[in-house]
């Protein structure tokens, strides 16, 4: 194809641009924000929060940007393996997983490295602008219009053979399509009323080789911190700890540093140690996430050709499970598979949406099943939910005690395997033996 347009230059948009660079002569990324060398911008406050890069997300990062892990570590990121990565349930350290591997880095640091890689591609260029409309002709997307963000003055019009919506969960694309007479994609939602907060601390040798420590409530305690506060820490660039705490409804953490430290001291040992021994740097950054949301384009009977949706514009799920960055990378895989099939520009990208939505469905299934356990979340409940929850609770308990059970369990959590991997008969039998022996 001659030209592709990516509307939005955040993580999902950067991955889409990388994929499109293999198929288009000219790739234009239109981004309204001013993003500095530190990877921070004014329009996405959630970038300040601690983001997890799941194992599958790390694998895909290396697939599309070979050698980037080495670059990140050289720049100060930490790569945790084996015992460097610790997961706690109700304050109990889970059985070790020998192959555990996670990267400790802030999202701005990670995203700035990805952006530099994309900017270095010969056929990719960036334009600062706010996309103001989609151009459609003969049933397909043929370009976009832009404006200068400050003041909304006229910008540029780009013609295109392919357009990607990477404008985030508040993308106006569906409104634009409705104005052109197209049906909007059906939306599934689940209100969760989550709040989380992140603070940064100076890092010394207080935790030895620890890179990641994650604390979550178990089936017995639910979301209320009766046993331990839910939260996580990561050793990140700049010899710092990044610590995030989370809570639902009335238990959402606030911006007060002393309250944040008090909550840290009710958490697991690594997080308590940082609260007691390390200096907090800067302010506590808070963020509220009201509902999980996904748009299901395959429920439509028609859709413009030459147009796809990626990232949070497609699905935005509870961030405490760390799936967002990985879903963006897996959507890039689906986009690559679609483009390799040499699709007709007039035809809707149904095969892309089927592939992307199959991955999203697994993430949605995991996150919403856990969210439904919270007393303030009112559904909708899937058929057989009570039995599914009972089984999931038993598997969670077995994963604390047994390394083999935890390895499969964490493969699903890290999106390396689909949720159905937890229904394998031999796996269930091992989990049952573990529970019966204890």
GROMACS .gro file of C-alpha atoms in nm:
model
  438
    1UNK     CA    1   0.000   0.000   0.000
    2UNK     CA    2   0.109   0.358  -0.052
    3UNK     CA    3   0.016   0.532   0.275
    4UNK     CA    4  -0.115   0.428   0.617
    5UNK     CA    5  -0.230   0.666   0.891
    6UNK     CA    6  -0.210   0.587   1.263
    7UNK     CA    7  -0.434   0.813   1.470
    8UNK     CA    8  -0.252   0.828   1.806
    9UNK     CA    9   0.112   0.776   1.895
   10UNK     CA   10   0.097   0.606   2.232
   11UNK     CA   11   0.205   0.246   2.298
   12UNK     CA   12  -0.062   0.080   2.082
   13UNK     CA   13  -0.014   0.331   1.802
   14UNK     CA   14   0.363   0.279   1.803
   15UNK     CA   15   0.321  -0.097   1.769
   16UNK     CA   16   0.071  -0.047   1.486
   17UNK     CA   17   0.316   0.185   1.309
   18UNK     CA   18   0.592  -0.074   1.342
   19UNK     CA   19   0.372  -0.341   1.181
   20UNK     CA   20   0.256  -0.107   0.904
   21UNK     CA   21   0.616  -0.016   0.820
   22UNK     CA   22   0.649  -0.365   0.672
   23UNK     CA   23   0.353  -0.307   0.437
   24UNK     CA   24   0.326   0.063   0.350
   25UNK     CA   25   0.555   0.298   0.162
   26UNK     CA   26   0.464   0.584   0.396
   27UNK     CA   27   0.335   0.556   0.755
   28UNK     CA   28   0.215   0.878   0.923
   29UNK     CA   29   0.157   0.881   1.300
   30UNK     CA   30  -0.063   1.174   1.406
   31UNK     CA   31  -0.030   1.253   1.777
   32UNK     CA   32  -0.174   1.562   1.954
   33UNK     CA   33   0.043   1.545   2.265
   34UNK     CA   34   0.389   1.690   2.312
   35UNK     CA   35   0.590   1.397   2.441
   36UNK     CA   36   0.938   1.470   2.572
   37UNK     CA   37   1.247   1.254   2.574
   38UNK     CA   38   1.132   1.124   2.913
   39UNK     CA   39   0.825   0.967   2.749
   40UNK     CA   40   0.579   1.186   2.941
   41UNK     CA   41   0.301   1.389   2.788
   42UNK     CA   42   0.022   1.608   2.922
   43UNK     CA   43  -0.276   1.416   2.787
   44UNK     CA   44  -0.223   1.071   2.938
   45UNK     CA   45  -0.188   1.101   3.318
   46UNK     CA   46  -0.199   0.722   3.355
   47UNK     CA   47   0.156   0.710   3.213
   48UNK     CA   48   0.272   0.811   3.563
   49UNK     CA   49   0.130   0.490   3.710
   50UNK     CA   50   0.330   0.171   3.747
   51UNK     CA   51   0.259  -0.051   3.445
   52UNK     CA   52   0.330  -0.422   3.430
   53UNK     CA   53   0.473  -0.577   3.116
   54UNK     CA   54   0.350  -0.937   3.127
   55UNK     CA   55   0.574  -1.214   2.996
   56UNK     CA   56   0.384  -1.239   2.668
   57UNK     CA   57   0.406  -0.862   2.626
   58UNK     CA   58   0.782  -0.881   2.680
   59UNK     CA   59   0.810  -1.159   2.422
   60UNK     CA   60   0.621  -0.952   2.165
   61UNK     CA   61   0.826  -0.642   2.247
   62UNK     CA   62   1.141  -0.834   2.153
   63UNK     CA   63   0.972  -0.982   1.847
   64UNK     CA   64   0.891  -0.642   1.694
   65UNK     CA   65   1.193  -0.456   1.833
   66UNK     CA   66   1.483  -0.705   1.854
   67UNK     CA   67   1.747  -0.619   2.113
   68UNK     CA   68   1.533  -0.361   2.291
   69UNK     CA   69   1.554  -0.545   2.626
   70UNK     CA   70   1.932  -0.505   2.621
   71UNK     CA   71   1.889  -0.134   2.541
   72UNK     CA   72   1.642  -0.091   2.827
   73UNK     CA   73   1.865  -0.269   3.078
   74UNK     CA   74   2.167  -0.069   2.961
   75UNK     CA   75   1.963   0.243   3.030
   76UNK     CA   76   1.884   0.137   3.386
   77UNK     CA   77   1.583  -0.095   3.366
   78UNK     CA   78   1.603  -0.418   3.565
   79UNK     CA   79   1.535  -0.767   3.431
   80UNK     CA   80   1.404  -0.998   3.700
   81UNK     CA   81   1.424  -1.375   3.667
   82UNK     CA   82   1.332  -1.663   3.897
   83UNK     CA   83   1.331  -1.556   4.263
   84UNK     CA   84   1.376  -1.192   4.159
   85UNK     CA   85   1.003  -1.197   4.076
   86UNK     CA   86   0.776  -1.253   4.378
   87UNK     CA   87   0.399  -1.293   4.390
   88UNK     CA   88   0.207  -1.294   4.719
   89UNK     CA   89  -0.149  -1.401   4.793
   90UNK     CA   90  -0.301  -1.285   5.121
   91UNK     CA   91   0.051  -1.212   5.240
   92UNK     CA   92   0.184  -1.561   5.155
   93UNK     CA   93   0.466  -1.594   4.903
   94UNK     CA   94   0.348  -1.813   4.617
   95UNK     CA   95   0.540  -2.120   4.504
   96UNK     CA   96   0.840  -2.016   4.291
   97UNK     CA   97   0.829  -2.037   3.911
   98UNK     CA   98   1.177  -2.111   3.778
   99UNK     CA   99   1.111  -1.952   3.438
  100UNK     CA  100   0.963  -1.630   3.572
  101UNK     CA  101   1.096  -1.329   3.382
  102UNK     CA  102   0.973  -0.971   3.413
  103UNK     CA  103   1.109  -0.630   3.322
  104UNK     CA  104   1.125  -0.351   3.580
  105UNK     CA  105   1.080  -0.015   3.404
  106UNK     CA  106   0.840   0.277   3.406
  107UNK     CA  107   0.599   0.310   3.117
  108UNK     CA  108   0.747   0.646   3.000
  109UNK     CA  109   1.095   0.490   2.989
  110UNK     CA  110   0.969   0.186   2.799
  111UNK     CA  111   0.755   0.390   2.563
  112UNK     CA  112   1.034   0.638   2.487
  113UNK     CA  113   1.258   0.351   2.376
  114UNK     CA  114   0.982   0.208   2.156
  115UNK     CA  115   0.916   0.554   2.008
  116UNK     CA  116   1.283   0.604   1.921
  117UNK     CA  117   1.285   0.268   1.744
  118UNK     CA  118   0.976   0.362   1.543
  119UNK     CA  119   1.107   0.711   1.464
  120UNK     CA  120   1.419   0.546   1.324
  121UNK     CA  121   1.223   0.354   1.060
  122UNK     CA  122   1.285   0.507   0.717
  123UNK     CA  123   0.920   0.505   0.608
  124UNK     CA  124   0.757   0.627   0.932
  125UNK     CA  125   0.704   0.996   1.011
  126UNK     CA  126   0.533   1.173   1.300
  127UNK     CA  127   0.301   1.474   1.272
  128UNK     CA  128   0.176   1.671   1.570
  129UNK     CA  129  -0.193   1.727   1.530
  130UNK     CA  130  -0.541   1.643   1.651
  131UNK     CA  131  -0.732   1.418   1.412
  132UNK     CA  132  -1.069   1.587   1.362
  133UNK     CA  133  -1.241   1.356   1.117
  134UNK     CA  134  -1.231   1.043   0.907
  135UNK     CA  135  -1.265   1.061   0.530
  136UNK     CA  136  -1.484   0.785   0.383
  137UNK     CA  137  -1.560   0.709   0.022
  138UNK     CA  138  -1.726   0.409  -0.146
  139UNK     CA  139  -1.746   0.215   0.180
  140UNK     CA  140  -1.386   0.253   0.288
  141UNK     CA  141  -1.159   0.488   0.483
  142UNK     CA  142  -0.955   0.707   0.248
  143UNK     CA  143  -0.792   0.958   0.484
  144UNK     CA  144  -0.815   1.187   0.785
  145UNK     CA  145  -0.835   1.557   0.862
  146UNK     CA  146  -0.630   1.717   1.138
  147UNK     CA  147  -0.607   2.043   1.332
  148UNK     CA  148  -0.340   2.210   1.543
  149UNK     CA  149  -0.426   2.110   1.903
  150UNK     CA  150  -0.390   2.460   2.049
  151UNK     CA  151  -0.673   2.672   1.916
  152UNK     CA  152  -0.803   2.408   1.677
  153UNK     CA  153  -0.670   2.587   1.369
  154UNK     CA  154  -0.669   2.396   1.041
  155UNK     CA  155  -0.397   2.139   1.006
  156UNK     CA  156  -0.346   1.891   0.724
  157UNK     CA  157  -0.553   1.646   0.526
  158UNK     CA  158  -0.391   1.309   0.464
  159UNK     CA  159  -0.517   1.064   0.207
  160UNK     CA  160  -0.458   0.701   0.299
  161UNK     CA  161  -0.501   0.343   0.189
  162UNK     CA  162  -0.531   0.225   0.550
  163UNK     CA  163  -0.626   0.395   0.879
  164UNK     CA  164  -0.568   0.278   1.237
  165UNK     CA  165  -0.757   0.418   1.535
  166UNK     CA  166  -0.518   0.426   1.833
  167UNK     CA  167  -0.682   0.725   2.004
  168UNK     CA  168  -0.756   0.553   2.335
  169UNK     CA  169  -1.072   0.469   2.525
  170UNK     CA  170  -1.226   0.811   2.453
  171UNK     CA  171  -1.172   0.783   2.079
  172UNK     CA  172  -1.432   0.979   1.875
  173UNK     CA  173  -1.420   0.727   1.589
  174UNK     CA  174  -1.760   0.574   1.662
  175UNK     CA  175  -1.922   0.921   1.659
  176UNK     CA  176  -1.759   0.996   1.325
  177UNK     CA  177  -1.884   0.669   1.180
  178UNK     CA  178  -2.237   0.735   1.308
  179UNK     CA  179  -2.239   1.075   1.137
  180UNK     CA  180  -2.151   0.899   0.812
  181UNK     CA  181  -2.443   0.658   0.857
  182UNK     CA  182  -2.252   0.357   0.991
  183UNK     CA  183  -2.364   0.152   1.291
  184UNK     CA  184  -2.140   0.181   1.599
  185UNK     CA  185  -1.975  -0.126   1.743
  186UNK     CA  186  -2.163  -0.279   2.040
  187UNK     CA  187  -1.999  -0.216   2.376
  188UNK     CA  188  -1.961  -0.452   2.673
  189UNK     CA  189  -1.898  -0.276   3.004
  190UNK     CA  190  -1.841  -0.365   3.367
  191UNK     CA  191  -1.836  -0.092   3.630
  192UNK     CA  192  -1.559  -0.160   3.883
  193UNK     CA  193  -1.484   0.181   4.043
  194UNK     CA  194  -1.111   0.121   4.086
  195UNK     CA  195  -0.864   0.372   4.217
  196UNK     CA  196  -0.487   0.335   4.226
  197UNK     CA  197  -0.189   0.548   4.316
  198UNK     CA  198   0.183   0.537   4.243
  199UNK     CA  199   0.479   0.679   4.433
  200UNK     CA  200   0.851   0.663   4.360
  201UNK     CA  201   1.129   0.594   4.614
  202UNK     CA  202   1.508   0.595   4.610
  203UNK     CA  203   1.642   0.242   4.568
  204UNK     CA  204   1.942   0.094   4.744
  205UNK     CA  205   2.020  -0.266   4.840
  206UNK     CA  206   1.735  -0.297   5.092
  207UNK     CA  207   1.565  -0.579   4.894
  208UNK     CA  208   1.868  -0.750   4.747
  209UNK     CA  209   1.797  -0.878   4.395
  210UNK     CA  210   1.420  -0.828   4.408
  211UNK     CA  211   1.287  -0.671   4.087
  212UNK     CA  212   0.911  -0.731   4.113
  213UNK     CA  213   0.696  -0.792   4.421
  214UNK     CA  214   0.320  -0.820   4.374
  215UNK     CA  215   0.060  -0.855   4.648
  216UNK     CA  216  -0.301  -0.950   4.583
  217UNK     CA  217  -0.591  -1.046   4.809
  218UNK     CA  218  -0.706  -1.406   4.805
  219UNK     CA  219  -1.056  -1.550   4.771
  220UNK     CA  220  -1.120  -1.529   5.145
  221UNK     CA  221  -1.041  -1.160   5.193
  222UNK     CA  222  -1.178  -1.019   4.868
  223UNK     CA  223  -1.087  -0.659   4.799
  224UNK     CA  224  -1.101  -0.535   5.156
  225UNK     CA  225  -0.753  -0.518   5.312
  226UNK     CA  226  -0.830  -0.747   5.605
  227UNK     CA  227  -0.504  -0.939   5.566
  228UNK     CA  228  -0.284  -0.722   5.343
  229UNK     CA  229  -0.311  -0.423   5.111
  230UNK     CA  230  -0.313  -0.498   4.736
  231UNK     CA  231  -0.017  -0.342   4.559
  232UNK     CA  232   0.309  -0.396   4.377
  233UNK     CA  233   0.658  -0.261   4.346
  234UNK     CA  234   0.915  -0.269   4.069
  235UNK     CA  235   1.282  -0.181   4.057
  236UNK     CA  236   1.297   0.073   3.774
  237UNK     CA  237   1.549   0.292   3.597
  238UNK     CA  238   1.723   0.567   3.789
  239UNK     CA  239   1.786   0.349   4.096
  240UNK     CA  240   1.424   0.388   4.204
  241UNK     CA  241   1.136   0.183   4.332
  242UNK     CA  242   0.798   0.243   4.174
  243UNK     CA  243   0.518   0.141   4.411
  244UNK     CA  244   0.150   0.118   4.323
  245UNK     CA  245  -0.141   0.059   4.562
  246UNK     CA  246  -0.497  -0.014   4.453
  247UNK     CA  247  -0.842  -0.022   4.603
  248UNK     CA  248  -1.208  -0.027   4.505
  249UNK     CA  249  -1.496   0.207   4.589
  250UNK     CA  250  -1.442   0.360   4.936
  251UNK     CA  251  -1.098   0.197   4.965
  252UNK     CA  252  -0.940   0.389   4.675
  253UNK     CA  253  -0.598   0.532   4.773
  254UNK     CA  254  -0.559   0.909   4.782
  255UNK     CA  255  -0.271   1.151   4.714
  256UNK     CA  256  -0.165   1.202   5.078
  257UNK     CA  257   0.195   1.074   5.122
  258UNK     CA  258   0.146   0.976   5.486
  259UNK     CA  259  -0.167   0.777   5.406
  260UNK     CA  260   0.022   0.609   5.121
  261UNK     CA  261   0.304   0.509   5.357
  262UNK     CA  262   0.055   0.378   5.614
  263UNK     CA  263  -0.104   0.159   5.349
  264UNK     CA  264   0.236   0.037   5.234
  265UNK     CA  265   0.310  -0.073   5.591
  266UNK     CA  266  -0.004  -0.289   5.582
  267UNK     CA  267   0.125  -0.464   5.270
  268UNK     CA  268   0.369  -0.754   5.220
  269UNK     CA  269   0.724  -0.751   5.351
  270UNK     CA  270   0.909  -0.604   5.046
  271UNK     CA  271   0.667  -0.311   5.024
  272UNK     CA  272   0.679  -0.254   5.401
  273UNK     CA  273   1.059  -0.249   5.383
  274UNK     CA  274   1.058   0.023   5.117
  275UNK     CA  275   0.813   0.229   5.325
  276UNK     CA  276   1.039   0.201   5.630
  277UNK     CA  277   1.381   0.250   5.471
  278UNK     CA  278   1.351   0.442   5.141
  279UNK     CA  279   1.293   0.811   5.070
  280UNK     CA  280   0.983   0.903   4.872
  281UNK     CA  281   1.060   1.117   4.566
  282UNK     CA  282   0.795   1.360   4.448
  283UNK     CA  283   0.418   1.339   4.482
  284UNK     CA  284   0.179   1.047   4.499
  285UNK     CA  285   0.001   1.023   4.160
  286UNK     CA  286  -0.358   0.897   4.165
  287UNK     CA  287  -0.581   0.768   3.890
  288UNK     CA  288  -0.940   0.645   3.879
  289UNK     CA  289  -1.068   0.374   3.646
  290UNK     CA  290  -1.446   0.357   3.651
  291UNK     CA  291  -1.530   0.072   3.415
  292UNK     CA  292  -1.384  -0.194   3.191
  293UNK     CA  293  -1.503  -0.160   2.833
  294UNK     CA  294  -1.465  -0.343   2.502
  295UNK     CA  295  -1.609  -0.278   2.158
  296UNK     CA  296  -1.701  -0.593   1.967
  297UNK     CA  297  -1.682  -0.512   1.596
  298UNK     CA  298  -1.754  -0.868   1.486
  299UNK     CA  299  -2.114  -0.818   1.601
  300UNK     CA  300  -2.159  -0.564   1.322
  301UNK     CA  301  -2.295  -0.662   0.982
  302UNK     CA  302  -2.089  -0.401   0.798
  303UNK     CA  303  -1.787  -0.182   0.863
  304UNK     CA  304  -1.569   0.045   0.644
  305UNK     CA  305  -1.282  -0.117   0.460
  306UNK     CA  306  -0.926  -0.006   0.527
  307UNK     CA  307  -0.997   0.073   0.892
  308UNK     CA  308  -0.900  -0.104   1.218
  309UNK     CA  309  -0.904  -0.021   1.588
  310UNK     CA  310  -0.626  -0.102   1.839
  311UNK     CA  311  -0.537  -0.045   2.203
  312UNK     CA  312  -0.778   0.106   2.453
  313UNK     CA  313  -1.003   0.223   2.170
  314UNK     CA  314  -1.076  -0.147   2.118
  315UNK     CA  315  -1.068  -0.272   2.477
  316UNK     CA  316  -0.975  -0.123   2.813
  317UNK     CA  317  -0.978  -0.370   3.102
  318UNK     CA  318  -0.906  -0.340   3.474
  319UNK     CA  319  -0.542  -0.222   3.488
  320UNK     CA  320  -0.458  -0.405   3.811
  321UNK     CA  321  -0.411  -0.720   3.602
  322UNK     CA  322  -0.148  -0.553   3.383
  323UNK     CA  323  -0.295  -0.667   3.050
  324UNK     CA  324  -0.305  -0.337   2.861
  325UNK     CA  325   0.046  -0.318   2.715
  326UNK     CA  326   0.037  -0.687   2.623
  327UNK     CA  327  -0.301  -0.654   2.449
  328UNK     CA  328  -0.157  -0.370   2.240
  329UNK     CA  329   0.131  -0.592   2.128
  330UNK     CA  330  -0.098  -0.887   2.051
  331UNK     CA  331  -0.325  -0.659   1.847
  332UNK     CA  332  -0.015  -0.574   1.645
  333UNK     CA  333   0.031  -0.946   1.577
  334UNK     CA  334  -0.329  -0.967   1.457
  335UNK     CA  335  -0.277  -0.662   1.235
  336UNK     CA  336   0.037  -0.815   1.088
  337UNK     CA  337  -0.145  -1.141   1.010
  338UNK     CA  338  -0.427  -0.946   0.845
  339UNK     CA  339  -0.193  -0.742   0.627
  340UNK     CA  340   0.009  -1.047   0.523
  341UNK     CA  341  -0.312  -1.193   0.379
  342UNK     CA  342  -0.308  -0.904   0.122
  343UNK     CA  343  -0.663  -0.789   0.197
  344UNK     CA  344  -0.873  -0.590  -0.047
  345UNK     CA  345  -0.883  -0.224   0.064
  346UNK     CA  346  -1.259  -0.224  -0.003
  347UNK     CA  347  -1.326  -0.515   0.235
  348UNK     CA  348  -1.376  -0.474   0.610
  349UNK     CA  349  -1.090  -0.618   0.819
  350UNK     CA  350  -1.306  -0.892   0.970
  351UNK     CA  351  -1.017  -1.137   1.005
  352UNK     CA  352  -0.821  -0.875   1.203
  353UNK     CA  353  -1.113  -0.812   1.438
  354UNK     CA  354  -1.171  -1.186   1.488
  355UNK     CA  355  -0.806  -1.242   1.582
  356UNK     CA  356  -0.782  -0.938   1.807
  357UNK     CA  357  -1.113  -1.005   1.979
  358UNK     CA  358  -1.021  -1.366   2.050
  359UNK     CA  359  -0.722  -1.243   2.251
  360UNK     CA  360  -0.929  -0.971   2.418
  361UNK     CA  361  -1.192  -1.228   2.511
  362UNK     CA  362  -0.939  -1.422   2.719
  363UNK     CA  363  -0.821  -1.107   2.898
  364UNK     CA  364  -1.181  -0.996   2.952
  365UNK     CA  365  -1.275  -1.337   3.091
  366UNK     CA  366  -0.991  -1.330   3.346
  367UNK     CA  367  -1.033  -0.971   3.459
  368UNK     CA  368  -1.411  -0.961   3.483
  369UNK     CA  369  -1.429  -1.295   3.664
  370UNK     CA  370  -1.198  -1.153   3.931
  371UNK     CA  371  -1.386  -0.822   3.941
  372UNK     CA  372  -1.719  -0.997   3.994
  373UNK     CA  373  -1.585  -1.128   4.324
  374UNK     CA  374  -1.590  -0.772   4.459
  375UNK     CA  375  -1.910  -0.704   4.656
  376UNK     CA  376  -1.975  -0.366   4.490
  377UNK     CA  377  -1.955  -0.504   4.133
  378UNK     CA  378  -2.305  -0.594   4.015
  379UNK     CA  379  -2.243  -0.785   3.692
  380UNK     CA  380  -2.335  -0.889   3.434
  381UNK     CA  381  -2.260  -1.243   3.555
  382UNK     CA  382  -2.178  -1.508   3.295
  383UNK     CA  383  -2.365  -1.838   3.294
  384UNK     CA  384  -2.219  -2.077   3.550
  385UNK     CA  385  -2.036  -1.800   3.733
  386UNK     CA  386  -2.069  -1.948   4.083
  387UNK     CA  387  -1.916  -2.280   3.982
  388UNK     CA  388  -1.644  -2.104   3.781
  389UNK     CA  389  -1.557  -1.889   4.081
  390UNK     CA  390  -1.545  -2.189   4.314
  391UNK     CA  391  -1.301  -2.368   4.082
  392UNK     CA  392  -1.094  -2.053   4.029
  393UNK     CA  393  -1.065  -1.999   4.405
  394UNK     CA  394  -0.945  -2.356   4.456
  395UNK     CA  395  -0.686  -2.321   4.177
  396UNK     CA  396  -0.565  -1.995   4.326
  397UNK     CA  397  -0.513  -2.166   4.661
  398UNK     CA  398  -0.329  -2.458   4.500
  399UNK     CA  399  -0.103  -2.215   4.312
  400UNK     CA  400   0.030  -2.087   4.645
  401UNK     CA  401   0.141  -2.433   4.751
  402UNK     CA  402   0.266  -2.606   4.436
  403UNK     CA  403   0.524  -2.481   4.183
  404UNK     CA  404   0.382  -2.683   3.890
  405UNK     CA  405   0.029  -2.555   3.950
  406UNK     CA  406   0.159  -2.201   3.989
  407UNK     CA  407   0.361  -2.226   3.667
  408UNK     CA  408   0.048  -2.306   3.463
  409UNK     CA  409  -0.152  -2.050   3.660
  410UNK     CA  410   0.105  -1.776   3.593
  411UNK     CA  411   0.130  -1.872   3.225
  412UNK     CA  412  -0.240  -1.786   3.199
  413UNK     CA  413  -0.203  -1.468   3.406
  414UNK     CA  414   0.089  -1.362   3.184
  415UNK     CA  415  -0.121  -1.434   2.871
  416UNK     CA  416   0.121  -1.697   2.748
  417UNK     CA  417  -0.165  -1.949   2.757
  418UNK     CA  418  -0.542  -1.898   2.719
  419UNK     CA  419  -0.776  -1.934   3.020
  420UNK     CA  420  -0.895  -2.272   2.894
  421UNK     CA  421  -0.549  -2.408   2.987
  422UNK     CA  422  -0.676  -2.409   3.345
  423UNK     CA  423  -0.945  -2.662   3.252
  424UNK     CA  424  -0.701  -2.935   3.144
  425UNK     CA  425  -0.796  -3.256   3.327
  426UNK     CA  426  -0.442  -3.345   3.432
  427UNK     CA  427  -0.383  -2.994   3.562
  428UNK     CA  428  -0.707  -3.001   3.761
  429UNK     CA  429  -0.617  -3.343   3.901
  430UNK     CA  430  -0.277  -3.216   4.021
  431UNK     CA  431  -0.440  -2.911   4.182
  432UNK     CA  432  -0.689  -3.140   4.359
  433UNK     CA  433  -0.409  -3.360   4.493
  434UNK     CA  434  -0.228  -3.053   4.625
  435UNK     CA  435  -0.537  -2.931   4.806
  436UNK     CA  436  -0.618  -3.273   4.949
  437UNK     CA  437  -0.263  -3.323   5.076
  438UNK     CA  438  -0.269  -3.001   5.273
   0.00000   0.00000   0.00000
